[in-house]
Amino acid sequence: MAVVKARKQDIDMLARLLRAEAETEGEMGMLLVGNVGINRIRANCSDFKGIRTIPQMINQPHAFEALLHGMYYQNARERERRLAQRVVNGERNWPAEFSLWYFRPGTFENPGPCPPTWYNQPNVGRWKKHCFYQPTVKECENVYNTFG
């Protein structure tokens, strides 16, 4: 059962984002990017107040660097569609299960260390080259209540 409403075109859009943001991080990396996106839709806090749909989340200004590059605009592939559907259905994975932010420090070839905070949120872990950050309960209690 979906935890956010998603039409076929929304799944395709999310699939394209997963690939463009994290294809080099493997399937788990793409799932983690999806977790962050779904958290942003469901949490209604921080910079994500009023974000209620996959298109709103993806097209939020400055939210995803991938929108600046051509890979995002390629057709969705079945592999990424399946991953997108899994996160829409509520699958979540550490370290992104409650995260609202992630980023890749350093360069592609030479990743740097994860800063202890990002947008005032503590680092909760790293997957390959990406660092993940989740809000405190005080900042965004709702992100911890979005899944049963």
PDB file of C-alpha atoms in Angstrom, residues 34-113:
ATOM      1  CA  GLY A  34      13.887   7.656  -2.595  1.00  0.00           C
ATOM      2  CA  ASN A  35      13.538   7.437   1.199  1.00  0.00           C
ATOM      3  CA  VAL A  36      14.685  11.040   1.550  1.00  0.00           C
ATOM      4  CA  GLY A  37      12.209  12.158  -1.104  1.00  0.00           C
ATOM      5  CA  ILE A  38       9.268  10.345   0.476  1.00  0.00           C
ATOM      6  CA  ASN A  39      10.260  11.738   3.892  1.00  0.00           C
ATOM      7  CA  ARG A  40      10.179  15.250   2.450  1.00  0.00           C
ATOM      8  CA  ILE A  41       6.643  14.694   1.169  1.00  0.00           C
ATOM      9  CA  ARG A  42       5.335  13.226   4.410  1.00  0.00           C
ATOM     10  CA  ALA A  43       7.174  15.241   7.083  1.00  0.00           C
ATOM     11  CA  ASN A  44       5.709  18.736   6.463  1.00  0.00           C
ATOM     12  CA  CYS A  45       8.520  20.496   8.325  1.00  0.00           C
ATOM     13  CA  SER A  46      11.778  22.378   7.776  1.00  0.00           C
ATOM     14  CA  ASP A  47      12.137  23.426   4.134  1.00  0.00           C
ATOM     15  CA  PHE A  48       9.488  20.930   3.096  1.00  0.00           C
ATOM     16  CA  LYS A  49       6.288  22.448   4.463  1.00  0.00           C
ATOM     17  CA  GLY A  50       3.498  22.117   1.951  1.00  0.00           C
ATOM     18  CA  ILE A  51       5.320  19.555  -0.213  1.00  0.00           C
ATOM     19  CA  ARG A  52       2.675  16.878  -0.788  1.00  0.00           C
ATOM     20  CA  THR A  53       3.396  15.238  -4.144  1.00  0.00           C
ATOM     21  CA  ILE A  54       6.314  13.642  -5.946  1.00  0.00           C
ATOM     22  CA  PRO A  55       6.404  16.391  -8.615  1.00  0.00           C
ATOM     23  CA  GLN A  56       6.405  19.109  -5.912  1.00  0.00           C
ATOM     24  CA  MET A  57       9.217  17.350  -4.063  1.00  0.00           C
ATOM     25  CA  ILE A  58      11.372  16.820  -7.151  1.00  0.00           C
ATOM     26  CA  ASN A  59      10.790  20.284  -8.598  1.00  0.00           C
ATOM     27  CA  GLN A  60      11.319  22.189  -5.371  1.00  0.00           C
ATOM     28  CA  PRO A  61      13.939  24.844  -6.203  1.00  0.00           C
ATOM     29  CA  HIS A  62      17.511  23.760  -5.418  1.00  0.00           C
ATOM     30  CA  ALA A  63      16.381  20.381  -4.074  1.00  0.00           C
ATOM     31  CA  PHE A  64      18.216  18.055  -6.455  1.00  0.00           C
ATOM     32  CA  GLU A  65      21.350  18.724  -8.460  1.00  0.00           C
ATOM     33  CA  ALA A  66      20.373  15.958 -10.885  1.00  0.00           C
ATOM     34  CA  LEU A  67      17.776  18.227 -12.480  1.00  0.00           C
ATOM     35  CA  LEU A  68      20.667  20.258 -13.874  1.00  0.00           C
ATOM     36  CA  HIS A  69      22.049  17.281 -15.793  1.00  0.00           C
ATOM     37  CA  GLY A  70      20.835  15.312 -18.795  1.00  0.00           C
ATOM     38  CA  MET A  71      20.500  11.906 -17.134  1.00  0.00           C
ATOM     39  CA  TYR A  72      17.376  12.988 -15.246  1.00  0.00           C
ATOM     40  CA  TYR A  73      15.657  13.763 -18.542  1.00  0.00           C
ATOM     41  CA  GLN A  74      16.183  10.294 -20.025  1.00  0.00           C
ATOM     42  CA  ASN A  75      13.342   7.789 -20.029  1.00  0.00           C
ATOM     43  CA  ALA A  76      12.653   5.847 -16.854  1.00  0.00           C
ATOM     44  CA  ARG A  77      13.887   2.269 -16.840  1.00  0.00           C
ATOM     45  CA  GLU A  78      12.054  -0.720 -15.348  1.00  0.00           C
ATOM     46  CA  ARG A  79      14.734  -1.338 -12.694  1.00  0.00           C
ATOM     47  CA  GLU A  80      14.368   2.176 -11.279  1.00  0.00           C
ATOM     48  CA  ARG A  81      10.569   2.052 -11.576  1.00  0.00           C
ATOM     49  CA  ARG A  82      10.566  -0.997  -9.297  1.00  0.00           C
ATOM     50  CA  LEU A  83      12.803   0.814  -6.792  1.00  0.00           C
ATOM     51  CA  ALA A  84      10.603   3.913  -6.922  1.00  0.00           C
ATOM     52  CA  GLN A  85       7.506   1.810  -6.262  1.00  0.00           C
ATOM     53  CA  ARG A  86       9.197   0.193  -3.260  1.00  0.00           C
ATOM     54  CA  VAL A  87       9.836   3.556  -1.571  1.00  0.00           C
ATOM     55  CA  VAL A  88       6.361   4.813  -2.472  1.00  0.00           C
ATOM     56  CA  ASN A  89       5.045   1.645  -0.801  1.00  0.00           C
ATOM     57  CA  GLY A  90       6.862   2.610   2.402  1.00  0.00           C
ATOM     58  CA  GLU A  91      10.105   0.636   2.306  1.00  0.00           C
ATOM     59  CA  ARG A  92      12.762   2.527   4.219  1.00  0.00           C
ATOM     60  CA  ASN A  93      16.386   1.831   4.924  1.00  0.00           C
ATOM     61  CA  TRP A  94      19.121   3.111   7.205  1.00  0.00           C
ATOM     62  CA  PRO A  95      20.635   5.705   7.113  1.00  0.00           C
ATOM     63  CA  ALA A  96      17.814   7.441   5.234  1.00  0.00           C
ATOM     64  CA  GLU A  97      14.803   6.100   7.127  1.00  0.00           C
ATOM     65  CA  PHE A  98      14.165   9.518   8.747  1.00  0.00           C
ATOM     66  CA  SER A  99      16.587  11.682   6.754  1.00  0.00           C
ATOM     67  CA  LEU A 100      15.555  14.848   4.954  1.00  0.00           C
ATOM     68  CA  TRP A 101      18.967  15.603   3.444  1.00  0.00           C
ATOM     69  CA  TYR A 102      21.868  13.835   1.799  1.00  0.00           C
ATOM     70  CA  PHE A 103      24.852  14.969  -0.187  1.00  0.00           C
ATOM     71  CA  ARG A 104      28.175  13.785  -1.578  1.00  0.00           C
ATOM     72  CA  PRO A 105      31.154  15.667  -0.113  1.00  0.00           C
ATOM     73  CA  GLY A 106      34.387  16.096  -2.025  1.00  0.00           C
ATOM     74  CA  THR A 107      34.687  15.120  -5.664  1.00  0.00           C
ATOM     75  CA  PHE A 108      33.295  12.118  -7.492  1.00  0.00           C
ATOM     76  CA  GLU A 109      36.716  10.483  -7.592  1.00  0.00           C
ATOM     77  CA  ASN A 110      37.762  11.554  -4.092  1.00  0.00           C
ATOM     78  CA  PRO A 111      34.846  11.712  -1.639  1.00  0.00           C
ATOM     79  CA  GLY A 112      35.455  13.755   1.458  1.00  0.00           C
ATOM     80  CA  PRO A 113      34.413  13.141   5.054  1.00  0.00           C
TER      81      PRO A 113
END
